[in-house]
Short mmCIF file of C-alpha atoms and ligand atoms in Angstrom, two decimals:
data_model
loop_
_atom_site.label_atom_id
_atom_site.label_comp_id
_atom_site.label_asym_id
_atom_site.label_seq_id
_atom_site.Cartn_x
_atom_site.Cartn_y
_atom_site.Cartn_z
CA MET A 30 33.31 -10.56 14.48
CA ALA A 31 31.88 -11.74 11.88
CA THR A 32 33.47 -10.52 8.73
CA ASN A 33 29.93 -8.86 7.91
CA ASP A 34 30.07 -6.97 11.09
CA LEU A 35 34.01 -6.22 10.15
CA GLU A 36 32.44 -4.65 6.76
CA CYS A 37 29.83 -2.66 8.44
CA LEU A 38 32.62 -1.05 10.55
CA GLY A 39 34.56 -0.30 7.95
CA ALA A 40 32.14 0.85 6.33
CA GLU A 41 30.89 3.46 9.03
CA ILE A 42 35.03 4.62 9.17
CA ALA A 43 34.61 5.26 5.38
CA GLY A 44 31.52 7.30 5.60
CA LEU A 45 33.44 9.86 8.74
CA HIS A 46 34.21 12.71 6.88
CA ALA A 47 36.92 15.27 8.85
CA VAL A 48 36.72 17.55 6.25
CA HIS A 49 33.27 19.79 5.79
CA ALA A 50 32.76 21.71 2.69
CA ILE A 51 31.17 25.40 4.55
CA GLY A 52 29.29 27.62 3.14
CA ARG A 53 27.34 30.86 4.84
CA VAL A 54 23.47 31.51 4.85
CA SER A 55 22.41 34.70 3.18
CA ALA A 56 18.93 34.65 2.60
CA VAL A 57 15.69 33.01 4.57
CA THR A 58 12.47 33.48 2.17
CA GLY A 59 9.63 31.98 3.52
CA ALA A 60 10.77 27.89 3.69
CA THR A 61 13.73 27.90 1.52
CA LEU A 62 16.93 29.68 2.18
CA GLU A 63 20.26 30.76 0.45
CA ILE A 64 23.16 29.39 1.06
CA THR A 65 26.67 31.00 -0.35
CA GLY A 66 29.75 29.19 -1.60
CA LEU A 67 28.82 25.45 -2.07
CA SER A 68 27.95 26.42 -5.35
CA GLY A 69 30.82 25.06 -6.72
CA ALA A 70 30.57 21.80 -4.49
CA ALA A 71 26.51 20.78 -3.48
CA ARG A 72 24.42 18.65 -6.18
CA LEU A 73 21.18 18.54 -5.81
CA GLY A 74 20.20 15.81 -3.21
CA ASP A 75 23.28 16.96 -0.99
CA ARG A 76 22.26 17.41 2.60
CA LEU A 77 22.94 20.34 4.56
CA CYS A 78 23.74 21.34 8.07
CA ILE A 79 23.22 24.60 9.31
CA ARG A 80 24.92 25.00 12.62
CA ARG A 81 22.75 28.21 15.17
CA ARG A 82 24.54 30.53 16.94
CA ASP A 83 22.72 29.01 19.83
CA GLY A 84 24.81 25.50 19.10
CA SER A 85 21.47 24.26 17.34
CA GLU A 86 21.46 22.10 14.23
CA LEU A 87 19.62 22.07 11.64
CA SER A 88 19.84 19.98 8.20
CA GLY A 89 17.86 19.87 5.40
CA GLU A 90 18.58 19.43 1.40
CA VAL A 91 20.14 20.89 -1.49
CA LEU A 92 16.63 22.12 -4.09
CA GLY A 93 18.47 24.00 -6.24
CA LEU A 94 21.71 25.67 -7.73
CA ALA A 95 22.48 28.74 -8.96
CA PRO A 96 25.68 30.36 -9.90
CA GLN A 97 25.59 32.69 -6.73
CA HIS A 98 23.92 30.51 -4.30
CA ILE A 99 22.88 27.15 -3.99
CA VAL A 100 18.82 26.74 -2.38
CA MET A 101 17.93 24.87 0.62
CA LEU A 102 15.46 23.74 2.45
CA PRO A 103 15.38 22.63 5.33
CA ASP A 104 13.87 19.82 7.34
CA GLY A 105 11.94 21.54 10.63
CA ALA A 106 11.19 25.72 10.86
CA PRO A 107 14.40 27.78 9.99
CA THR A 108 13.05 29.79 13.46
CA GLY A 109 16.16 30.91 15.52
CA VAL A 110 18.42 30.46 11.74
CA ALA A 111 20.54 34.38 11.31
CA LEU A 112 21.65 35.56 8.49
CA GLY A 113 26.06 34.56 8.07
CA ASP A 114 24.89 31.08 10.26
CA ARG A 115 27.18 28.01 8.67
CA VAL A 116 26.04 26.01 6.51
CA SER A 117 28.20 21.89 6.20
CA LEU A 118 27.97 19.65 3.32
CA HIS A 119 27.54 16.24 3.54
CA ASP A 120 26.49 12.39 1.68
CA ALA A 121 24.37 12.80 -1.07
CA ALA A 122 21.10 10.72 -1.04
CA THR A 123 22.05 7.44 -0.40
CA ILE A 124 21.95 4.64 2.28
CA ALA A 125 23.07 1.96 3.67
CA PRO A 126 21.73 -0.98 4.06
CA SER A 127 22.04 -4.29 6.44
CA ASN A 128 21.34 -8.05 6.87
CA GLY A 129 21.50 -6.84 10.54
CA TRP A 130 18.50 -4.28 9.51
CA ILE A 131 16.04 -7.05 10.45
CA GLY A 132 13.64 -6.54 13.26
CA ARG A 133 14.24 -3.27 13.78
CA ILE A 134 12.36 0.19 13.41
CA ILE A 135 14.08 3.30 11.04
CA ASP A 136 14.61 5.96 10.07
CA PRO A 137 14.66 7.58 6.40
CA TYR A 138 18.14 8.26 7.30
CA GLY A 139 18.87 4.52 8.59
CA LYS A 140 19.36 5.67 11.60
CA ALA A 141 17.21 3.71 14.63
CA MET A 142 14.97 4.23 16.21
CA ASP A 143 14.26 1.34 18.68
CA GLY A 144 16.96 3.03 21.02
CA ARG A 145 19.35 0.44 20.14
CA PRO A 146 22.64 1.24 18.31
CA ILE A 147 22.45 0.20 14.48
CA MET A 148 25.48 -0.40 12.04
CA ARG A 149 24.53 0.87 8.67
CA GLY A 150 25.97 -2.12 5.70
CA ALA A 151 28.59 -2.21 3.73
CA HIS A 152 27.47 -0.92 0.66
CA PRO A 153 25.74 2.31 -0.11
CA ARG A 154 23.21 2.86 -2.18
CA ALA A 155 21.26 5.14 -4.59
CA LEU A 156 18.01 5.96 -2.66
CA ARG A 157 16.58 7.04 -6.37
CA ALA A 158 17.73 3.81 -8.38
CA ASP A 159 16.55 2.35 -11.72
CA PRO A 160 14.62 -0.31 -12.05
CA PRO A 161 15.83 -3.72 -13.50
CA PRO A 162 16.08 -3.14 -17.03
CA PRO A 163 12.90 -4.07 -18.58
CA ALA A 164 14.20 -6.85 -21.24
CA GLN A 165 15.88 -8.78 -18.48
CA ARG A 166 13.26 -8.56 -15.75
CA ASN A 167 11.87 -11.74 -14.57
CA MET A 168 8.40 -12.96 -15.10
CA LEU A 169 6.24 -12.44 -12.69
CA GLY A 170 6.51 -15.35 -10.31
CA ALA A 171 4.32 -17.81 -8.92
CA ARG A 172 0.94 -17.73 -6.59
CA LEU A 173 1.98 -16.43 -3.05
CA GLU A 174 0.36 -17.84 0.02
CA THR A 175 -1.52 -14.89 1.96
CA GLY A 176 -3.74 -16.53 4.75
CA SER A 177 -6.76 -14.50 3.72
CA ALA A 178 -9.62 -16.53 1.30
CA VAL A 179 -9.89 -13.42 -0.68
CA PHE A 180 -6.21 -13.22 -1.50
CA ASN A 181 -5.91 -16.56 -2.16
CA THR A 182 -8.28 -17.24 -4.13
CA PHE A 183 -10.27 -13.78 -6.15
CA LEU A 184 -7.58 -11.61 -6.00
CA PRO A 185 -3.80 -13.55 -5.86
CA ILE A 186 -1.03 -11.76 -5.27
CA VAL A 187 2.00 -13.73 -7.11
CA ARG A 188 6.02 -13.20 -6.83
CA GLY A 189 7.23 -9.71 -7.95
CA GLN A 190 3.73 -8.38 -8.90
CA ARG A 191 2.67 -4.47 -7.33
CA ILE A 192 -1.23 -4.47 -6.71
CA GLY A 193 -2.74 -0.99 -4.65
CA LEU A 194 -4.70 -0.84 -1.98
CA PHE A 195 -7.69 1.78 -2.90
CA ALA A 196 -10.15 3.09 0.17
CA GLY A 197 -10.99 6.24 2.08
CA SER A 198 -10.18 6.97 5.30
CA GLY A 199 -11.01 4.85 8.05
CA VAL A 200 -11.93 2.15 6.34
CA GLY A 201 -8.87 -0.41 7.01
CA LYS A 202 -5.95 -0.16 4.79
CA SER A 203 -3.61 -0.52 7.05
CA SER A 204 -5.23 -2.98 9.05
CA LEU A 205 -5.09 -5.12 6.18
CA LEU A 206 -2.07 -4.50 5.30
CA ALA A 207 -0.48 -5.86 8.54
CA SER A 208 -2.59 -8.31 8.07
CA LEU A 209 -0.67 -9.28 5.11
CA ALA A 210 2.17 -8.62 6.36
CA ARG A 211 1.76 -10.87 8.86
CA ASN A 212 1.03 -14.18 6.68
CA VAL A 213 2.18 -13.17 3.18
CA GLN A 214 4.94 -15.51 2.27
CA ALA A 215 7.96 -13.45 2.04
CA ASP A 216 11.89 -13.65 3.19
CA VAL A 217 11.62 -10.27 4.25
CA VAL A 218 9.04 -7.31 4.93
CA VAL A 219 9.55 -3.66 4.58
CA PHE A 220 7.14 -2.28 5.73
CA ALA A 221 6.95 2.21 4.58
CA MET A 222 4.92 3.73 7.17
CA ILE A 223 5.30 7.26 4.78
CA GLY A 224 3.13 10.43 6.81
CA GLU A 225 1.12 7.77 9.17
CA ARG A 226 0.38 8.16 12.60
CA GLY A 227 3.52 8.24 15.33
CA ARG A 228 1.74 6.54 17.41
CA GLU A 229 0.31 3.60 14.78
CA LEU A 230 4.11 2.95 14.30
CA ARG A 231 4.78 1.57 18.07
CA ASP A 232 1.45 -0.71 18.21
CA PHE A 233 2.07 -1.87 14.42
CA ALA A 234 5.84 -3.55 15.91
CA GLU A 235 4.76 -5.03 18.72
CA ASN A 236 1.51 -6.23 19.28
CA VAL A 237 0.24 -6.29 15.09
CA LEU A 238 3.43 -7.70 13.86
CA GLY A 239 4.69 -8.92 17.25
CA PRO A 240 8.06 -10.61 17.45
CA GLU A 241 6.90 -13.29 14.99
CA GLY A 242 6.57 -10.74 12.32
CA MET A 243 9.44 -8.17 14.00
CA ALA A 244 11.71 -11.04 13.16
CA ARG A 245 11.77 -11.42 9.00
CA SER A 246 10.86 -7.24 8.81
CA ILE A 247 11.63 -3.68 9.20
CA ILE A 248 10.05 -1.10 9.54
CA VAL A 249 10.85 2.10 7.55
CA ALA A 250 9.13 4.83 9.35
CA ALA A 251 8.48 8.74 8.71
CA THR A 252 5.86 10.13 11.14
CA SER A 253 3.37 13.00 9.42
CA ASP A 254 4.74 15.64 11.75
CA GLN A 255 7.99 15.21 10.18
CA SER A 256 9.14 17.59 6.69
CA PRO A 257 8.74 16.73 3.45
CA LEU A 258 11.58 15.87 2.68
CA VAL A 259 11.75 13.02 5.18
CA ARG A 260 8.38 11.62 4.54
CA ARG A 261 8.92 11.57 0.99
CA ARG A 262 13.05 9.93 1.31
CA CYS A 263 11.22 7.07 3.51
CA ALA A 264 9.50 5.94 0.66
CA TRP A 265 12.88 5.62 -1.37
CA THR A 266 15.00 4.85 1.63
CA ALA A 267 12.43 1.34 1.94
CA MET A 268 12.51 0.44 -1.34
CA ALA A 269 16.29 0.77 -1.54
CA VAL A 270 16.24 -1.76 1.37
CA ALA A 271 14.16 -3.96 -0.75
CA GLU A 272 16.17 -3.92 -3.26
CA HIS A 273 19.57 -4.86 -0.88
CA PHE A 274 17.44 -7.61 0.06
CA ARG A 275 16.15 -8.56 -3.29
CA ASP A 276 19.64 -8.54 -4.85
CA GLN A 277 20.95 -10.62 -3.03
CA GLY A 278 17.93 -13.71 -4.75
CA LEU A 279 15.19 -12.82 -1.66
CA GLU A 280 11.87 -12.77 -2.35
CA VAL A 281 10.22 -9.16 -0.53
CA LEU A 282 7.20 -8.12 0.73
CA LEU A 283 7.33 -3.89 0.89
CA LEU A 284 4.34 -2.82 2.20
CA ALA A 285 3.81 1.06 1.58
CA ASP A 286 1.46 3.24 3.54
CA SER A 287 0.21 5.44 2.20
CA ILE A 288 1.60 6.36 -1.48
CA THR A 289 -1.00 9.28 -0.71
CA ARG A 290 1.50 10.66 1.57
CA PHE A 291 4.07 10.73 -0.76
CA ALA A 292 3.12 12.27 -3.33
CA GLU A 293 1.90 14.86 -0.78
CA ALA A 294 5.50 15.25 0.83
CA HIS A 295 7.12 15.48 -2.78
CA ARG A 296 3.95 17.85 -4.07
CA GLU A 297 5.06 20.26 -0.45
CA VAL A 298 8.50 20.16 -2.14
CA ALA A 299 8.69 20.41 -5.28
CA THR A 300 5.93 24.04 -4.65
CA ALA A 301 8.90 25.03 -2.35
CA ALA A 302 11.04 24.32 -5.21
CA GLY A 303 9.35 26.50 -7.48
CA GLU A 304 7.42 24.09 -9.49
CA MET A 305 3.61 25.13 -9.95
CA PRO A 306 0.81 23.17 -8.59
CA SER A 307 -1.44 21.38 -11.92
CA LEU A 308 -3.69 17.95 -11.04
CA ARG A 309 -6.04 19.28 -8.44
CA GLY A 310 -2.61 21.01 -6.38
CA PHE A 311 0.11 18.23 -7.61
CA PRO A 312 3.05 19.55 -9.49
CA ALA A 313 3.51 17.30 -13.12
CA SER A 314 6.70 15.91 -11.41
CA THR A 315 3.82 13.96 -9.04
CA SER A 316 3.31 11.61 -11.76
CA HIS A 317 6.75 10.49 -12.51
CA MET A 318 8.11 10.70 -8.71
CA ILE A 319 5.21 7.80 -8.33
CA MET A 320 6.19 5.61 -11.16
CA SER A 321 9.64 6.17 -10.99
CA LEU A 322 8.58 4.37 -6.98
CA CYS A 323 6.61 1.30 -7.93
CA GLU A 324 8.35 0.79 -11.66
CA ARG A 325 11.58 -0.51 -9.35
CA ALA A 326 9.13 -2.83 -6.95
CA GLY A 327 7.85 -5.95 -8.67
CA PRO A 328 9.99 -8.65 -10.23
CA GLY A 329 14.25 -9.04 -10.14
CA GLY A 330 16.45 -9.41 -13.02
CA THR A 331 18.42 -12.85 -13.80
CA ASP A 332 20.03 -14.17 -10.42
CA GLN A 333 17.91 -11.82 -8.08
CA GLY A 334 15.20 -12.32 -6.03
CA ASN A 335 11.62 -10.04 -6.46
CA ILE A 336 10.09 -7.28 -4.61
CA THR A 337 6.00 -8.12 -4.57
CA GLY A 338 4.56 -4.28 -4.02
CA ILE A 339 1.66 -4.03 -1.84
CA PHE A 340 0.39 0.61 -1.55
CA SER A 341 -2.37 1.84 0.03
CA VAL A 342 -3.88 4.94 -1.60
CA LEU A 343 -6.10 7.00 0.05
CA VAL A 344 -9.13 7.89 -2.35
CA ALA A 345 -11.98 10.82 -0.99
CA GLY A 346 -15.63 9.30 -1.08
CA SER A 347 -13.75 6.21 -3.61
CA ASP A 348 -12.89 8.48 -6.12
CA MET A 349 -10.67 6.81 -8.35
CA ASP A 350 -9.72 8.97 -11.01
CA GLU A 351 -8.32 11.16 -7.92
CA PRO A 352 -4.91 11.80 -9.22
CA VAL A 353 -3.03 9.88 -7.63
CA ALA A 354 -5.08 7.27 -7.57
CA ASP A 355 -5.29 7.61 -11.26
CA ILE A 356 -1.00 7.32 -11.83
CA LEU A 357 -1.38 4.07 -9.61
CA ARG A 358 -3.74 2.39 -11.50
CA GLY A 359 -1.47 2.76 -14.89
CA VAL A 360 1.28 1.10 -13.44
CA LEU A 361 0.28 -1.78 -10.53
CA ASP A 362 -0.92 -5.28 -11.98
CA GLY A 363 -3.79 -4.79 -9.54
CA HIS A 364 -5.61 -3.06 -7.70
CA VAL A 365 -8.29 -3.79 -4.41
CA VAL A 366 -10.88 -1.23 -3.62
CA MET A 367 -12.46 -0.77 -0.03
CA ASP A 368 -15.27 0.60 0.30
CA ARG A 369 -16.43 2.14 3.53
CA GLU A 370 -20.59 1.19 3.71
CA ILE A 371 -18.51 -2.67 3.72
CA ALA A 372 -16.64 -1.57 6.47
CA GLU A 373 -19.90 0.23 7.57
CA ARG A 374 -21.87 -3.48 8.60
CA GLY A 375 -18.45 -4.99 9.47
CA ARG A 376 -16.91 -7.00 7.49
CA TYR A 377 -12.98 -6.99 7.01
CA PRO A 378 -11.68 -6.76 4.69
CA ALA A 379 -13.80 -4.92 3.12
CA ILE A 380 -13.27 -5.06 -0.71
CA ASN A 381 -15.42 -4.25 -2.55
CA LEU A 382 -14.74 -8.09 -5.18
CA LEU A 383 -16.75 -6.76 -8.10
CA ARG A 384 -14.64 -3.13 -8.24
CA SER A 385 -11.38 -5.36 -7.34
CA VAL A 386 -8.89 -6.96 -10.31
CA SER A 387 -5.53 -9.10 -9.79
CA ARG A 388 -3.47 -9.08 -13.15
CA SER A 389 -1.91 -12.51 -12.13
CA LEU A 390 -5.98 -13.99 -13.22
CA PRO A 391 -6.12 -16.02 -15.23
CA ARG A 392 -2.68 -17.03 -15.66
CA ALA A 393 -2.37 -17.74 -11.35
CA ALA A 394 -4.80 -20.25 -11.15
CA THR A 395 -5.65 -23.43 -12.74
CA ASP A 396 -8.71 -24.16 -14.88
CA SER A 397 -10.77 -25.84 -12.77
CA GLU A 398 -10.01 -23.38 -9.83
CA ASN A 399 -10.72 -20.03 -13.24
CA ASP A 400 -13.93 -21.68 -13.56
CA LEU A 401 -15.41 -21.26 -9.59
CA LEU A 402 -13.82 -18.56 -9.73
CA GLY A 403 -15.88 -17.01 -12.67
CA GLN A 404 -18.97 -19.02 -11.13
CA ALA A 405 -18.60 -16.99 -8.08
CA ARG A 406 -18.25 -13.68 -9.52
CA ALA A 407 -21.10 -14.35 -11.73
CA LEU A 408 -23.17 -14.54 -9.27
CA LEU A 409 -22.32 -11.88 -7.31
CA GLY A 410 -22.52 -9.56 -10.81
CA ALA A 411 -25.87 -10.62 -10.70
CA TYR A 412 -26.75 -9.86 -7.55
CA ASP A 413 -25.36 -6.87 -7.29
CA ARG A 414 -27.39 -5.96 -10.48
CA SER A 415 -30.67 -6.58 -9.65
CA GLU A 416 -29.19 -5.52 -5.97
CA THR A 417 -32.29 -2.29 -5.68
CA MET A 418 -34.76 -4.54 -5.93
CA ILE A 419 -33.63 -7.21 -3.74
CA ARG A 420 -33.77 -4.43 -1.15
CA ALA A 421 -36.64 -3.04 -1.60
CA GLY A 422 -37.98 -6.49 -1.20
CA LEU A 423 -39.29 -5.92 -4.85
CA TYR A 424 -37.84 -9.15 -6.11
CA ALA A 425 -39.84 -12.95 -6.25
CA GLN A 426 -37.47 -15.87 -5.55
CA GLY A 427 -37.87 -17.74 -8.59
CA SER A 428 -38.22 -15.22 -10.70
CA ASP A 429 -34.52 -16.03 -11.92
CA PRO A 430 -32.51 -18.61 -11.13
CA GLN A 431 -29.12 -17.24 -11.30
CA LEU A 432 -30.62 -14.27 -9.44
CA ASP A 433 -32.04 -16.94 -6.64
CA GLN A 434 -28.39 -19.00 -6.24
CA ALA A 435 -27.05 -15.42 -5.48
CA ILE A 436 -29.14 -14.63 -3.22
CA ARG A 437 -28.97 -17.77 -1.20
CA ILE A 438 -24.99 -18.54 -1.72
CA TRP A 439 -24.86 -14.39 -0.41
CA PRO A 440 -24.74 -14.59 3.31
CA GLU A 441 -21.70 -17.14 2.80
CA LEU A 442 -19.52 -16.09 0.40
CA ASP A 443 -19.63 -12.48 2.70
CA ARG A 444 -18.56 -14.84 5.46
CA PHE A 445 -15.63 -16.49 2.99
CA MET A 446 -14.08 -12.85 2.01
CA ALA A 447 -13.88 -11.44 6.04
CA GLU A 448 -11.68 -15.41 6.82
CA SER A 449 -8.17 -14.32 7.47
CA GLU A 450 -6.79 -17.40 8.85
CA ALA A 451 -8.35 -19.09 5.84
CA GLY A 452 -4.83 -22.12 5.51
CA THR A 453 -3.51 -22.22 2.23
CA ALA A 454 -4.27 -21.67 -1.44
CA GLN A 455 -5.95 -25.29 -1.73
CA ASP A 456 -7.76 -24.85 1.48
CA SER A 457 -9.89 -21.48 -0.18
CA PHE A 458 -10.71 -23.23 -3.44
CA ASP A 459 -12.16 -26.18 -1.47
CA ARG A 460 -14.53 -24.20 1.05
CA LEU A 461 -15.11 -22.09 -2.34
CA ALA A 462 -15.72 -25.00 -4.39
CA LEU A 463 -18.47 -26.57 -1.34
CA ILE A 464 -20.28 -22.84 -1.17
CA LEU A 465 -20.69 -22.91 -5.06
CA ARG A 466 -21.66 -26.65 -4.91
CA ARG A 467 -24.46 -26.34 -1.50
CA ALA A 468 -25.37 -23.45 -3.27
CA ALA A 469 -26.03 -25.12 -7.07
CA SER A 470 -27.90 -27.79 -5.09
CA ALA A 471 -30.13 -26.33 -2.09
CA PRO A 472 -34.20 -26.45 -3.32
CA SER A 473 -35.09 -23.27 -5.29
CA GLN A 474 -38.48 -22.06 -1.92
CA GLY A 475 -39.80 -19.69 -3.61
CA ARG A 476 -42.92 -19.41 -5.48
CA LYS A 477 -43.00 -20.14 -9.64
CA PRO A 478 -42.09 -17.21 -11.57
CA GLN A 479 -44.80 -15.27 -14.08
CA ALA A 480 -42.19 -14.17 -16.28
CA ALA A 481 -39.28 -15.99 -17.80
CA SER A 482 -36.53 -14.28 -15.84
CA GLY A 483 -35.54 -11.21 -14.34
CA ALA A 484 -36.87 -8.64 -11.01
CA ARG A 485 -40.76 -8.18 -11.10
CA PRO A 486 -42.52 -5.74 -7.67
CA VAL A 487 -44.65 -7.77 -5.74
CA LYS A 488 -44.47 -5.96 -2.86
CA ASP A 489 -45.50 -2.04 -2.30
CA PRO A 490 -42.44 -0.24 -3.48
CA MET A 491 -42.53 2.93 -1.60
CA ARG A 492 -42.31 0.02 1.76
CA PRO A 493 -38.63 1.11 3.56
CA PRO A 494 -35.68 -1.11 2.64
CA VAL A 495 -35.24 -3.64 5.93
CA ARG A 496 -31.15 -3.93 7.25
CA GLY A 497 -30.89 -7.42 7.86
CA GLY A 498 -29.80 -11.34 6.21
CA SER A 499 -31.48 -13.15 3.07
CA GLN A 500 -35.03 -13.76 4.06
CA ASN A 501 -37.64 -15.70 2.46
CA ARG A 502 -40.84 -13.83 3.06
CA GLY A 503 -42.67 -16.37 2.49
CA ASN A 504 -44.96 -14.49 -0.16
CA GLY A 505 -41.34 -15.28 -2.52
CA ALA A 506 -39.46 -11.75 -1.71
CA ILE A 507 -37.16 -11.94 -0.46
CA ALA A 508 -35.60 -8.86 2.32
CA PRO A 509 -32.92 -6.91 1.71
CA GLN A 510 -29.39 -7.52 2.43
CA ARG A 511 -26.37 -5.50 1.18
CA ILE A 512 -23.88 -7.03 -1.07
CA HIS A 513 -20.82 -6.52 -3.30
N1 ATP B 613 -9.77 -6.00 10.17
C1 ATP B 613 -10.78 -5.17 10.99
N2 ATP B 613 -11.77 -6.19 11.64
C2 ATP B 613 -12.37 -5.12 12.81
N3 ATP B 613 -12.22 -3.87 12.66
C3 ATP B 613 -10.81 -3.47 11.68
C4 ATP B 613 -10.75 -4.18 10.92
N4 ATP B 613 -9.92 -3.71 9.76
C5 ATP B 613 -9.99 -2.17 10.56
N5 ATP B 613 -11.15 -2.35 11.81
C6 ATP B 613 -11.75 -0.74 11.83
O1 ATP B 613 -11.38 0.66 11.24
C7 ATP B 613 -11.24 1.21 12.03
C8 ATP B 613 -9.39 2.18 10.82
O2 ATP B 613 -9.20 0.98 10.25
P1 ATP B 613 -7.88 1.90 9.61
O3 ATP B 613 -7.06 2.52 10.43
O4 ATP B 613 -6.75 0.25 9.34
O5 ATP B 613 -8.26 2.36 9.04
P2 ATP B 613 -6.77 3.05 7.50
O6 ATP B 613 -7.77 3.22 5.77
O7 ATP B 613 -5.60 2.80 7.16
O8 ATP B 613 -7.63 4.55 7.72
P3 ATP B 613 -6.69 6.16 7.35
O9 ATP B 613 -7.55 6.39 5.57
O10 ATP B 613 -6.71 7.34 9.16
O11 ATP B 613 -5.41 6.04 8.03
C9 ATP B 613 -9.84 0.08 12.70
O12 ATP B 613 -9.63 1.78 13.96
C10 ATP B 613 -11.24 -0.66 13.39
O13 ATP B 613 -12.35 0.28 14.36
MG1 MG B 614 -3.93 4.02 7.84
#
């Protein structure tokens, strides 16, 4: 048996306790229970286990402490619990990740969910650890290969960067995270599925990641039907697992789907503990909770690797001022906004480039690459400003050379942004340069403008916009199309 396995076995044995402090259920009030007899021994966050009279067990966590009793939030409904039931006190909130967890699906307590035996690691870690000291953290590192044209160019991800994916429901957050999990350069991938659908888990492991993706991944999962304690713990466990590998000097990619579910789980726990709701129903501690989680991702300290973090956020109706989105944006080094309208016309990933930013630019790209990105963004911006006119068929080609170029380049840029098997960043920049060169050299086919520049009406303004690709209609008016 390898030394590492022996160490793990030792840790497993050391984790066994012959004796536990015992208390009794003294009251059940709503979702929480009061336990007497453990006030001197219990700490906030410790685990508790109630043994019901029918022999079944109900676990939970210490949520409050008082001189005469402690408050417990159970992991499930307290049905069948009776006054006087025995309650045992267990270890504090730690987790002992092991290198042998790579390729496995675990729950937030480190137990296997794939039916195979699993061994805990030799060294327990705090679930809610501090980030590396700020003054000793590495700088953001080199650009990572992502396999996706849009992330290779416009929205680069560098080692230790933290970015958010913001989108409404069903716009493609999980699919994009899955594609990044497969393709982004990393030694180990830790995927936290927090409060998402149970049916997605197996499909994700077997079909989306597949054996090749799983060979470098660990999935930590808590599905939507589980208690808020378990869902909230899922994010902390995934982060502790990522830190375990980072401390060995490895480059870790941490993907969390979604931070909104983490915040919602915290809201349930905090309100059960008596905290008052404030920010649109979220208690005031939500902000600290999200920030302290995300701050643990990012560059490691000296001799450590980095945790590159990608966090998905559900924003209802693309409302970026919604509390969780607002809090998260403050702590991230970039945000990717996905747009339902783009998804509805079938372009995936449905990223709205003009609303998305990677703060690793301009440093993550060379001068010439930044120049290309500047040109492309300027054209996209020009189109965006005149989009309503163009869509209404009110723009006469030839009125504004920059806009003409933007209209010409759009279909190709749109296809470019959807490229998911795009090769290296260099390949993607070569493609982008080619698209821009072609658009610049293509002859303008419209009639000469009467005004110097700008859009002007040439058609009946009441005519409804027509969907479809860009076309010159012979009279200089451009058929409408959707652009972002
Ligand atoms: N790259 C893609 N190619 C084709 N279809 C896609 C792609 N990404 C997403 N979709 C479509 O969008 C649907 C929703 O995607 P996904 O589950 O990733 O969204 P989500 O934002 O995670 O949703 P939710 O908020 O409900 O979790 C998919 O079932 C699929 O039909
Ligand atoms: Mg999803």
